[in-house]
PDB file of C-alpha atoms and ligand atoms in Angstrom:
ATOM      1  CA  UNK A   5       0.000   0.000   0.000  1.00  0.00           C
ATOM      2  CA  UNK A   6       1.322   3.459  -0.919  1.00  0.00           C
ATOM      3  CA  UNK A   7       1.261   5.184   2.469  1.00  0.00           C
ATOM      4  CA  UNK A   8       3.931   7.835   2.039  1.00  0.00           C
ATOM      5  CA  UNK A   9       5.394  10.856   3.843  1.00  0.00           C
ATOM      6  CA  UNK A  10       7.098  13.710   1.982  1.00  0.00           C
ATOM      7  CA  UNK A  11       9.503  15.416   4.355  1.00  0.00           C
ATOM      8  CA  UNK A  12      11.725  18.437   3.774  1.00  0.00           C
ATOM      9  CA  UNK A  13      12.349  22.127   4.421  1.00  0.00           C
ATOM     10  CA  UNK A  14      10.002  24.889   3.236  1.00  0.00           C
ATOM     11  CA  UNK A  15      10.216  25.423  -0.514  1.00  0.00           C
ATOM     12  CA  UNK A  16      12.047  22.193  -1.331  1.00  0.00           C
ATOM     13  CA  UNK A  17       9.173  21.029  -3.554  1.00  0.00           C
ATOM     14  CA  UNK A  18       7.142  18.728  -1.274  1.00  0.00           C
ATOM     15  CA  UNK A  19       3.833  20.135  -2.514  1.00  0.00           C
ATOM     16  CA  UNK A  20       4.884  20.152  -6.181  1.00  0.00           C
ATOM     17  CA  UNK A  21       6.093  16.542  -6.053  1.00  0.00           C
ATOM     18  CA  UNK A  22       3.274  15.280  -3.811  1.00  0.00           C
ATOM     19  CA  UNK A  23       0.718  16.623  -6.286  1.00  0.00           C
ATOM     20  CA  UNK A  24       2.467  14.915  -9.231  1.00  0.00           C
ATOM     21  CA  UNK A  25       2.716  11.594  -7.359  1.00  0.00           C
ATOM     22  CA  UNK A  26      -0.884  11.825  -6.131  1.00  0.00           C
ATOM     23  CA  UNK A  27      -2.082  12.222  -9.736  1.00  0.00           C
ATOM     24  CA  UNK A  28       0.151   9.451 -11.013  1.00  0.00           C
ATOM     25  CA  UNK A  29      -0.772   6.914  -8.331  1.00  0.00           C
ATOM     26  CA  UNK A  30      -4.411   8.029  -7.838  1.00  0.00           C
ATOM     27  CA  UNK A  31      -4.044   8.565  -4.105  1.00  0.00           C
ATOM     28  CA  UNK A  32      -4.806  11.754  -2.138  1.00  0.00           C
ATOM     29  CA  UNK A  33      -2.209  14.387  -1.276  1.00  0.00           C
ATOM     30  CA  UNK A  34      -2.810  15.418   2.328  1.00  0.00           C
ATOM     31  CA  UNK A  35      -1.141  18.748   3.064  1.00  0.00           C
ATOM     32  CA  UNK A  36      -1.508  20.108   6.600  1.00  0.00           C
ATOM     33  CA  UNK A  37      -0.398  23.511   5.259  1.00  0.00           C
ATOM     34  CA  UNK A  38      -3.291  23.532   2.736  1.00  0.00           C
ATOM     35  CA  UNK A  39      -5.762  22.317   5.379  1.00  0.00           C
ATOM     36  CA  UNK A  40      -4.683  25.059   7.776  1.00  0.00           C
ATOM     37  CA  UNK A  41      -4.786  27.769   5.076  1.00  0.00           C
ATOM     38  CA  UNK A  42      -8.296  26.666   4.179  1.00  0.00           C
ATOM     39  CA  UNK A  43      -9.360  26.949   7.861  1.00  0.00           C
ATOM     40  CA  UNK A  44      -7.764  30.426   8.001  1.00  0.00           C
ATOM     41  CA  UNK A  45      -9.645  31.486   4.852  1.00  0.00           C
ATOM     42  CA  UNK A  46     -12.951  30.244   6.278  1.00  0.00           C
ATOM     43  CA  UNK A  47     -12.259  32.019   9.575  1.00  0.00           C
ATOM     44  CA  UNK A  48     -13.008  28.943  11.720  1.00  0.00           C
ATOM     45  CA  UNK A  49     -11.851  29.026  15.385  1.00  0.00           C
ATOM     46  CA  UNK A  50      -9.104  26.555  14.446  1.00  0.00           C
ATOM     47  CA  UNK A  51      -8.070  28.822  11.556  1.00  0.00           C
ATOM     48  CA  UNK A  52      -7.984  31.924  13.744  1.00  0.00           C
ATOM     49  CA  UNK A  53      -5.726  30.151  16.264  1.00  0.00           C
ATOM     50  CA  UNK A  54      -3.476  28.638  13.556  1.00  0.00           C
ATOM     51  CA  UNK A  55      -2.984  31.982  11.787  1.00  0.00           C
ATOM     52  CA  UNK A  56      -1.165  33.515  14.768  1.00  0.00           C
ATOM     53  CA  UNK A  57       1.546  30.841  14.444  1.00  0.00           C
ATOM     54  CA  UNK A  58       1.669  30.640  10.640  1.00  0.00           C
ATOM     55  CA  UNK A  59       2.140  34.395  10.219  1.00  0.00           C
ATOM     56  CA  UNK A  60       5.270  34.219  12.375  1.00  0.00           C
ATOM     57  CA  UNK A  61       6.645  31.165  10.575  1.00  0.00           C
ATOM     58  CA  UNK A  62       6.189  29.016  13.689  1.00  0.00           C
ATOM     59  CA  UNK A  63       4.624  25.569  13.895  1.00  0.00           C
ATOM     60  CA  UNK A  64       0.956  25.288  14.785  1.00  0.00           C
ATOM     61  CA  UNK A  65       0.503  23.304  18.069  1.00  0.00           C
ATOM     62  CA  UNK A  66       0.753  19.516  17.688  1.00  0.00           C
ATOM     63  CA  UNK A  67      -2.757  18.848  19.079  1.00  0.00           C
ATOM     64  CA  UNK A  68      -4.332  20.878  16.231  1.00  0.00           C
ATOM     65  CA  UNK A  69      -2.534  19.182  13.340  1.00  0.00           C
ATOM     66  CA  UNK A  70      -2.735  15.699  14.859  1.00  0.00           C
ATOM     67  CA  UNK A  71      -6.524  16.148  15.159  1.00  0.00           C
ATOM     68  CA  UNK A  72      -6.759  17.215  11.500  1.00  0.00           C
ATOM     69  CA  UNK A  73      -4.736  14.229  10.286  1.00  0.00           C
ATOM     70  CA  UNK A  74      -6.532  11.687  12.478  1.00  0.00           C
ATOM     71  CA  UNK A  75      -9.816  12.728  10.905  1.00  0.00           C
ATOM     72  CA  UNK A  76      -8.494  12.933   7.340  1.00  0.00           C
ATOM     73  CA  UNK A  77      -6.791   9.528   7.109  1.00  0.00           C
ATOM     74  CA  UNK A  78      -9.991   7.883   8.313  1.00  0.00           C
ATOM     75  CA  UNK A  79     -11.755   8.969   5.107  1.00  0.00           C
ATOM     76  CA  UNK A  80     -12.582   6.455   2.375  1.00  0.00           C
ATOM     77  CA  UNK A  81     -10.238   7.872  -0.285  1.00  0.00           C
ATOM     78  CA  UNK A  82      -7.236   6.990   1.933  1.00  0.00           C
ATOM     79  CA  UNK A  83      -7.938   3.260   1.842  1.00  0.00           C
ATOM     80  CA  UNK A  84      -5.648   2.691  -1.172  1.00  0.00           C
ATOM     81  CA  UNK A  85      -2.877   4.918   0.191  1.00  0.00           C
ATOM     82  CA  UNK A  86      -2.038   8.576   0.761  1.00  0.00           C
ATOM     83  CA  UNK A  87       0.795  11.096   0.678  1.00  0.00           C
ATOM     84  CA  UNK A  88       1.323  13.154   3.822  1.00  0.00           C
ATOM     85  CA  UNK A  89       2.828  16.464   2.689  1.00  0.00           C
ATOM     86  CA  UNK A  90       4.235  18.536   5.561  1.00  0.00           C
ATOM     87  CA  UNK A  91       3.171  16.147   8.336  1.00  0.00           C
ATOM     88  CA  UNK A  92       4.659  15.041  10.696  1.00  0.00           C
ATOM     89  CA  UNK A  93       6.881  17.985  11.581  1.00  0.00           C
ATOM     90  CA  UNK A  94       7.866  17.145  15.162  1.00  0.00           C
ATOM     91  CA  UNK A  95       8.830  13.941  16.964  1.00  0.00           C
ATOM     92  CA  UNK A  96       5.557  14.142  18.940  1.00  0.00           C
ATOM     93  CA  UNK A  97       3.581  14.257  15.664  1.00  0.00           C
ATOM     94  CA  UNK A  98       5.569  11.283  14.297  1.00  0.00           C
ATOM     95  CA  UNK A  99       4.926   9.219  17.430  1.00  0.00           C
ATOM     96  CA  UNK A 100       1.213  10.038  17.358  1.00  0.00           C
ATOM     97  CA  UNK A 101       1.087   9.119  13.668  1.00  0.00           C
ATOM     98  CA  UNK A 102       2.723   5.750  14.428  1.00  0.00           C
ATOM     99  CA  UNK A 103       0.016   5.033  17.011  1.00  0.00           C
ATOM    100  CA  UNK A 104      -2.752   6.098  14.660  1.00  0.00           C
ATOM    101  CA  UNK A 105      -1.468   4.009  11.736  1.00  0.00           C
ATOM    102  CA  UNK A 106      -0.834   0.937  13.829  1.00  0.00           C
ATOM    103  CA  UNK A 107      -4.410   1.108  15.211  1.00  0.00           C
ATOM    104  CA  UNK A 108      -5.711   1.195  11.640  1.00  0.00           C
ATOM    105  CA  UNK A 109      -3.189  -1.400  10.445  1.00  0.00           C
ATOM    106  CA  UNK A 110      -1.833   0.986   7.805  1.00  0.00           C
ATOM    107  CA  UNK A 111       1.971   0.562   7.571  1.00  0.00           C
ATOM    108  CA  UNK A 112       4.126   3.383   6.178  1.00  0.00           C
ATOM    109  CA  UNK A 113       5.798   2.371   2.926  1.00  0.00           C
ATOM    110  CA  UNK A 114       8.407   5.125   2.564  1.00  0.00           C
ATOM    111  CA  UNK A 115       9.417   8.506   3.913  1.00  0.00           C
ATOM    112  CA  UNK A 116      10.796  10.650   1.099  1.00  0.00           C
ATOM    113  CA  UNK A 117      13.210  13.241   2.471  1.00  0.00           C
ATOM    114  CA  UNK A 118      13.833  15.984  -0.113  1.00  0.00           C
ATOM    115  CA  UNK A 119      16.820  18.304   0.371  1.00  0.00           C
ATOM    116  CA  UNK A 120      18.258  21.533  -1.110  1.00  0.00           C
ATOM    117  CA  UNK A 121      20.505  24.358   0.108  1.00  0.00           C
ATOM    118  CA  UNK A 122      18.972  27.263   2.052  1.00  0.00           C
ATOM    119  CA  UNK A 123      19.747  29.903  -0.598  1.00  0.00           C
ATOM    120  CA  UNK A 124      17.898  27.838  -3.227  1.00  0.00           C
ATOM    121  CA  UNK A 125      14.927  27.495  -0.853  1.00  0.00           C
ATOM    122  CA  UNK A 126      14.774  31.261  -0.278  1.00  0.00           C
ATOM    123  CA  UNK A 127      14.809  31.845  -4.071  1.00  0.00           C
ATOM    124  CA  UNK A 128      12.037  29.311  -4.614  1.00  0.00           C
ATOM    125  CA  UNK A 129       9.784  30.682  -1.886  1.00  0.00           C
ATOM    126  CA  UNK A 130      10.302  34.345  -2.789  1.00  0.00           C
ATOM    127  CA  UNK A 131       9.306  33.624  -6.403  1.00  0.00           C
ATOM    128  CA  UNK A 132       6.387  31.289  -5.643  1.00  0.00           C
ATOM    129  CA  UNK A 133       2.941  32.351  -6.804  1.00  0.00           C
ATOM    130  CA  UNK A 134      -0.240  30.364  -6.078  1.00  0.00           C
ATOM    131  CA  UNK A 135      -3.604  30.400  -7.846  1.00  0.00           C
ATOM    132  CA  UNK A 136      -6.289  32.009  -5.701  1.00  0.00           C
ATOM    133  CA  UNK A 137      -8.914  29.653  -7.127  1.00  0.00           C
ATOM    134  CA  UNK A 138      -7.509  26.166  -7.897  1.00  0.00           C
ATOM    135  CA  UNK A 139      -4.309  26.313  -5.805  1.00  0.00           C
ATOM    136  CA  UNK A 140      -1.937  25.531  -8.705  1.00  0.00           C
ATOM    137  CA  UNK A 141       1.623  26.570  -7.817  1.00  0.00           C
ATOM    138  CA  UNK A 142       3.960  28.541 -10.128  1.00  0.00           C
ATOM    139  CA  UNK A 143       7.364  30.189  -9.860  1.00  0.00           C
ATOM    140  CA  UNK A 144       8.247  33.508 -11.471  1.00  0.00           C
ATOM    141  CA  UNK A 145      11.532  32.093 -12.861  1.00  0.00           C
ATOM    142  CA  UNK A 146      11.492  28.279 -12.604  1.00  0.00           C
ATOM    143  CA  UNK A 147       7.877  27.569 -13.579  1.00  0.00           C
ATOM    144  CA  UNK A 148       6.332  30.824 -14.851  1.00  0.00           C
ATOM    145  CA  UNK A 149       2.658  31.180 -15.804  1.00  0.00           C
ATOM    146  CA  UNK A 150       1.986  31.793 -19.520  1.00  0.00           C
ATOM    147  CA  UNK A 151       0.329  35.144 -18.706  1.00  0.00           C
ATOM    148  CA  UNK A 152       1.731  37.246 -15.866  1.00  0.00           C
ATOM    149  CA  UNK A 153      -0.259  36.927 -12.607  1.00  0.00           C
ATOM    150  CA  UNK A 154      -2.814  34.520 -14.139  1.00  0.00           C
ATOM    151  CA  UNK A 155      -3.247  30.790 -13.580  1.00  0.00           C
ATOM    152  CA  UNK A 156      -2.634  28.681 -16.717  1.00  0.00           C
ATOM    153  CA  UNK A 157      -5.360  26.219 -15.676  1.00  0.00           C
ATOM    154  CA  UNK A 158      -8.272  28.432 -14.606  1.00  0.00           C
ATOM    155  CA  UNK A 159      -7.168  32.028 -15.418  1.00  0.00           C
ATOM    156  CA  UNK A 160      -7.749  33.177 -11.811  1.00  0.00           C
ATOM    157  CA  UNK A 161      -5.373  35.663 -10.203  1.00  0.00           C
ATOM    158  CA  UNK A 162      -2.109  34.468  -8.648  1.00  0.00           C
ATOM    159  CA  UNK A 163      -1.037  35.629  -5.188  1.00  0.00           C
ATOM    160  CA  UNK A 164       2.029  35.481  -2.952  1.00  0.00           C
ATOM    161  CA  UNK A 165       1.584  33.594   0.347  1.00  0.00           C
ATOM    162  CA  UNK A 166       1.825  35.787   3.469  1.00  0.00           C
ATOM    163  CA  UNK A 167       4.556  33.557   4.901  1.00  0.00           C
ATOM    164  CA  UNK A 168       6.687  33.825   1.742  1.00  0.00           C
ATOM    165  CA  UNK A 169       8.271  37.141   2.827  1.00  0.00           C
ATOM    166  CA  UNK A 170      12.024  36.855   3.399  1.00  0.00           C
ATOM    167  CA  UNK A 171      12.020  37.361   7.224  1.00  0.00           C
ATOM    168  CA  UNK A 172       9.303  34.720   7.687  1.00  0.00           C
ATOM    169  CA  UNK A 173      11.057  32.346   5.283  1.00  0.00           C
ATOM    170  CA  UNK A 174      14.256  32.574   7.392  1.00  0.00           C
ATOM    171  CA  UNK A 175      12.248  31.813  10.546  1.00  0.00           C
ATOM    172  CA  UNK A 176      10.578  28.804   8.873  1.00  0.00           C
ATOM    173  CA  UNK A 177      14.011  27.466   7.889  1.00  0.00           C
ATOM    174  CA  UNK A 178      15.211  27.789  11.512  1.00  0.00           C
ATOM    175  CA  UNK A 179      12.105  26.021  12.786  1.00  0.00           C
ATOM    176  CA  UNK A 180      12.641  23.230  10.244  1.00  0.00           C
ATOM    177  CA  UNK A 181      16.214  22.657  11.438  1.00  0.00           C
ATOM    178  CA  UNK A 182      15.398  22.619  15.130  1.00  0.00           C
ATOM    179  CA  UNK A 183      12.016  20.845  15.205  1.00  0.00           C
ATOM    180  CA  UNK A 184      11.554  18.863  11.973  1.00  0.00           C
ATOM    181  CA  UNK A 185      15.006  17.700  10.804  1.00  0.00           C
ATOM    182  CA  UNK A 186      15.309  15.202  13.756  1.00  0.00           C
ATOM    183  CA  UNK A 187      12.665  13.182  11.872  1.00  0.00           C
ATOM    184  CA  UNK A 188      15.317  12.233   9.299  1.00  0.00           C
ATOM    185  CA  UNK A 189      17.045  10.130  11.945  1.00  0.00           C
ATOM    186  CA  UNK A 190      13.717   8.932  13.373  1.00  0.00           C
ATOM    187  CA  UNK A 191      12.674   7.410  10.028  1.00  0.00           C
ATOM    188  CA  UNK A 192      16.265   6.460   9.133  1.00  0.00           C
ATOM    189  CA  UNK A 193      16.239   4.208  12.212  1.00  0.00           C
ATOM    190  CA  UNK A 194      13.048   2.578  10.925  1.00  0.00           C
ATOM    191  CA  UNK A 195      14.801   1.922   7.571  1.00  0.00           C
ATOM    192  CA  UNK A 196      12.058   3.462   5.448  1.00  0.00           C
ATOM    193  CA  UNK A 197      13.841   6.732   4.593  1.00  0.00           C
ATOM    194  CA  UNK A 198      14.684   7.658   0.981  1.00  0.00           C
ATOM    195  CA  UNK A 199      16.845  10.777   0.507  1.00  0.00           C
ATOM    196  CA  UNK A 200      16.232  12.733  -2.698  1.00  0.00           C
ATOM    197  CA  UNK A 201      18.254  15.605  -4.191  1.00  0.00           C
ATOM    198  CA  UNK A 202      15.600  18.314  -4.523  1.00  0.00           C
ATOM    199  CA  UNK A 203      17.941  20.812  -6.175  1.00  0.00           C
ATOM    200  CA  UNK A 204      17.449  19.225  -9.603  1.00  0.00           C
ATOM    201  CA  UNK A 205      14.747  20.307 -12.015  1.00  0.00           C
ATOM    202  CA  UNK A 206      11.134  19.338 -11.227  1.00  0.00           C
ATOM    203  CA  UNK A 207      10.885  16.433 -13.727  1.00  0.00           C
ATOM    204  CA  UNK A 208      14.191  14.903 -12.599  1.00  0.00           C
ATOM    205  CA  UNK A 209      13.205  15.050  -8.932  1.00  0.00           C
ATOM    206  CA  UNK A 210       9.919  13.346  -9.842  1.00  0.00           C
ATOM    207  CA  UNK A 211      11.788  10.535 -11.604  1.00  0.00           C
ATOM    208  CA  UNK A 212      14.041   9.974  -8.577  1.00  0.00           C
ATOM    209  CA  UNK A 213      11.034   9.858  -6.260  1.00  0.00           C
ATOM    210  CA  UNK A 214       9.161   7.357  -8.447  1.00  0.00           C
ATOM    211  CA  UNK A 215      12.247   5.122  -8.487  1.00  0.00           C
ATOM    212  CA  UNK A 216      12.709   5.469  -4.729  1.00  0.00           C
ATOM    213  CA  UNK A 217       9.154   4.520  -3.856  1.00  0.00           C
ATOM    214  CA  UNK A 218       9.353   1.550  -6.164  1.00  0.00           C
ATOM    215  CA  UNK A 219       6.779   2.541  -8.765  1.00  0.00           C
ATOM    216  CA  UNK A 220       7.759   2.671 -12.405  1.00  0.00           C
ATOM    217  CA  UNK A 221       7.470   6.049 -14.128  1.00  0.00           C
TER     218      UNK A 221
HETATM  219  P1  AP5 B 313       3.312  24.367   4.504  1.00  0.00           P
HETATM  220  O1  AP5 B 313       2.292  24.906   3.593  1.00  0.00           O
HETATM  221  O2  AP5 B 313       3.438  22.908   4.674  1.00  0.00           O
HETATM  222  O3  AP5 B 313       4.686  25.031   4.099  1.00  0.00           O
HETATM  223  P2  AP5 B 313       6.182  24.475   4.047  1.00  0.00           P
HETATM  224  O4  AP5 B 313       6.502  23.182   4.642  1.00  0.00           O
HETATM  225  O5  AP5 B 313       6.923  25.606   4.590  1.00  0.00           O
HETATM  226  O6  AP5 B 313       6.337  24.114   2.607  1.00  0.00           O
HETATM  227  P3  AP5 B 313       5.990  24.957   1.379  1.00  0.00           P
HETATM  228  O7  AP5 B 313       4.565  24.759   0.975  1.00  0.00           O
HETATM  229  O8  AP5 B 313       6.406  26.381   1.607  1.00  0.00           O
HETATM  230  O9  AP5 B 313       7.005  24.382   0.312  1.00  0.00           O
HETATM  231  P4  AP5 B 313       7.019  23.030  -0.527  1.00  0.00           P
HETATM  232  O10 AP5 B 313       8.135  22.174  -0.057  1.00  0.00           O
HETATM  233  O11 AP5 B 313       5.664  22.406  -0.616  1.00  0.00           O
HETATM  234  O12 AP5 B 313       7.448  23.633  -1.926  1.00  0.00           O
HETATM  235  P5  AP5 B 313       6.598  23.890  -3.278  1.00  0.00           P
HETATM  236  O13 AP5 B 313       6.347  22.591  -3.951  1.00  0.00           O
HETATM  237  O14 AP5 B 313       5.446  24.796  -3.048  1.00  0.00           O
HETATM  238  O15 AP5 B 313       3.112  24.987   5.975  1.00  0.00           O
HETATM  239  C1  AP5 B 313       2.865  26.359   6.172  1.00  0.00           C
HETATM  240  C2  AP5 B 313       2.730  26.620   7.675  1.00  0.00           C
HETATM  241  O16 AP5 B 313       1.620  25.865   8.197  1.00  0.00           O
HETATM  242  C3  AP5 B 313       3.929  26.213   8.550  1.00  0.00           C
HETATM  243  O17 AP5 B 313       4.905  27.228   8.592  1.00  0.00           O
HETATM  244  C4  AP5 B 313       3.243  25.987   9.896  1.00  0.00           C
HETATM  245  O18 AP5 B 313       2.968  27.210  10.537  1.00  0.00           O
HETATM  246  C5  AP5 B 313       1.923  25.359   9.503  1.00  0.00           C
HETATM  247  N1  AP5 B 313       1.980  23.887   9.444  1.00  0.00           N
HETATM  248  C6  AP5 B 313       1.810  23.090   8.343  1.00  0.00           C
HETATM  249  N2  AP5 B 313       1.944  21.797   8.666  1.00  0.00           N
HETATM  250  C7  AP5 B 313       2.214  21.764   9.997  1.00  0.00           C
HETATM  251  C8  AP5 B 313       2.466  20.706  10.909  1.00  0.00           C
HETATM  252  N3  AP5 B 313       2.490  19.411  10.514  1.00  0.00           N
HETATM  253  N4  AP5 B 313       2.714  21.031  12.200  1.00  0.00           N
HETATM  254  C9  AP5 B 313       2.680  22.317  12.621  1.00  0.00           C
HETATM  255  N5  AP5 B 313       2.458  23.371  11.811  1.00  0.00           N
HETATM  256  C10 AP5 B 313       2.223  23.089  10.504  1.00  0.00           C
HETATM  257  O19 AP5 B 313       7.721  24.668  -4.134  1.00  0.00           O
HETATM  258  C11 AP5 B 313       8.158  25.967  -3.771  1.00  0.00           C
HETATM  259  C12 AP5 B 313       8.409  26.805  -5.044  1.00  0.00           C
HETATM  260  O20 AP5 B 313       9.522  26.250  -5.748  1.00  0.00           O
HETATM  261  C13 AP5 B 313       7.240  26.803  -6.047  1.00  0.00           C
HETATM  262  O21 AP5 B 313       7.163  28.070  -6.652  1.00  0.00           O
HETATM  263  C14 AP5 B 313       7.622  25.729  -7.083  1.00  0.00           C
HETATM  264  O22 AP5 B 313       7.082  26.009  -8.370  1.00  0.00           O
HETATM  265  C15 AP5 B 313       9.145  25.815  -7.075  1.00  0.00           C
HETATM  266  N6  AP5 B 313       9.803  24.518  -7.260  1.00  0.00           N
HETATM  267  C16 AP5 B 313       9.438  23.318  -6.742  1.00  0.00           C
HETATM  268  N7  AP5 B 313      10.317  22.359  -7.105  1.00  0.00           N
HETATM  269  C17 AP5 B 313      11.264  22.978  -7.859  1.00  0.00           C
HETATM  270  C18 AP5 B 313      12.460  22.528  -8.512  1.00  0.00           C
HETATM  271  N8  AP5 B 313      12.846  21.236  -8.453  1.00  0.00           N
HETATM  272  N9  AP5 B 313      13.198  23.456  -9.179  1.00  0.00           N
HETATM  273  C19 AP5 B 313      12.823  24.758  -9.226  1.00  0.00           C
HETATM  274  N10 AP5 B 313      11.706  25.252  -8.638  1.00  0.00           N
HETATM  275  C20 AP5 B 313      10.941  24.364  -7.956  1.00  0.00           C
END
């Protein structure tokens, strides 16, 4: 079963690659970042609380994201597998996920750890633009839209995420190193970790990931 985690620093391409793999393998991409942004947009109590952390580039409290994931992986479309994009992000989240998956008898197949240098990550996040309607992600230099500021797929306006300002990006990178990078060893010890060079172009990274998770391209 394709139960996968995509792990890596902000801007390394987790969302881009998770979306491509989700389409290819017909399994859902579950992004805690997207779920939280949707709650913020709707102005739910959870969204209002999460926003205070997200705006500063800090992690949202474990209890909030663990609750979101517990509910989501119980849904029917996860029965054939899923890609967790941006979860877990702390050892506590990883331990809670282990408990949840073992209760449901859903073993993890692989944890894909994508890496790139900080300066590349800052460039990618500063140039990222997202569609305000369908959520498609572009980059001003590396993956530009055909028409400036417009989504290629649905023509809606593109916007820059609030947390993609340089000071917040630097904070997110610090948080990744202190709170999330210990997960590399955590999953390395379980022998399900696959390390992928995320500095290559999008199509090449996708090929490496497909090979690593054992599905032909
Ligand atoms: P989240 O939305 O998960 O943000 P992130 O982890 O910081 O990751 P990003 O979405 O910024 O980057 P990505 O790796 O997906 O890169 P992308 O593919 O877009 O989380 C946001 C916030 O929510 C967190 O800060 C936290 O507050 C909270 N949160 C979320 N999950 C949480 C959790 N589990 N616990 C607690 N808090 C949580 O690519 C980036 C850009 O680069 C794009 O423009 C893309 O086109 C381009 N690009 C991608 N790949 C390449 C390539 N190979 N070459 C050139 N350009 C590329």
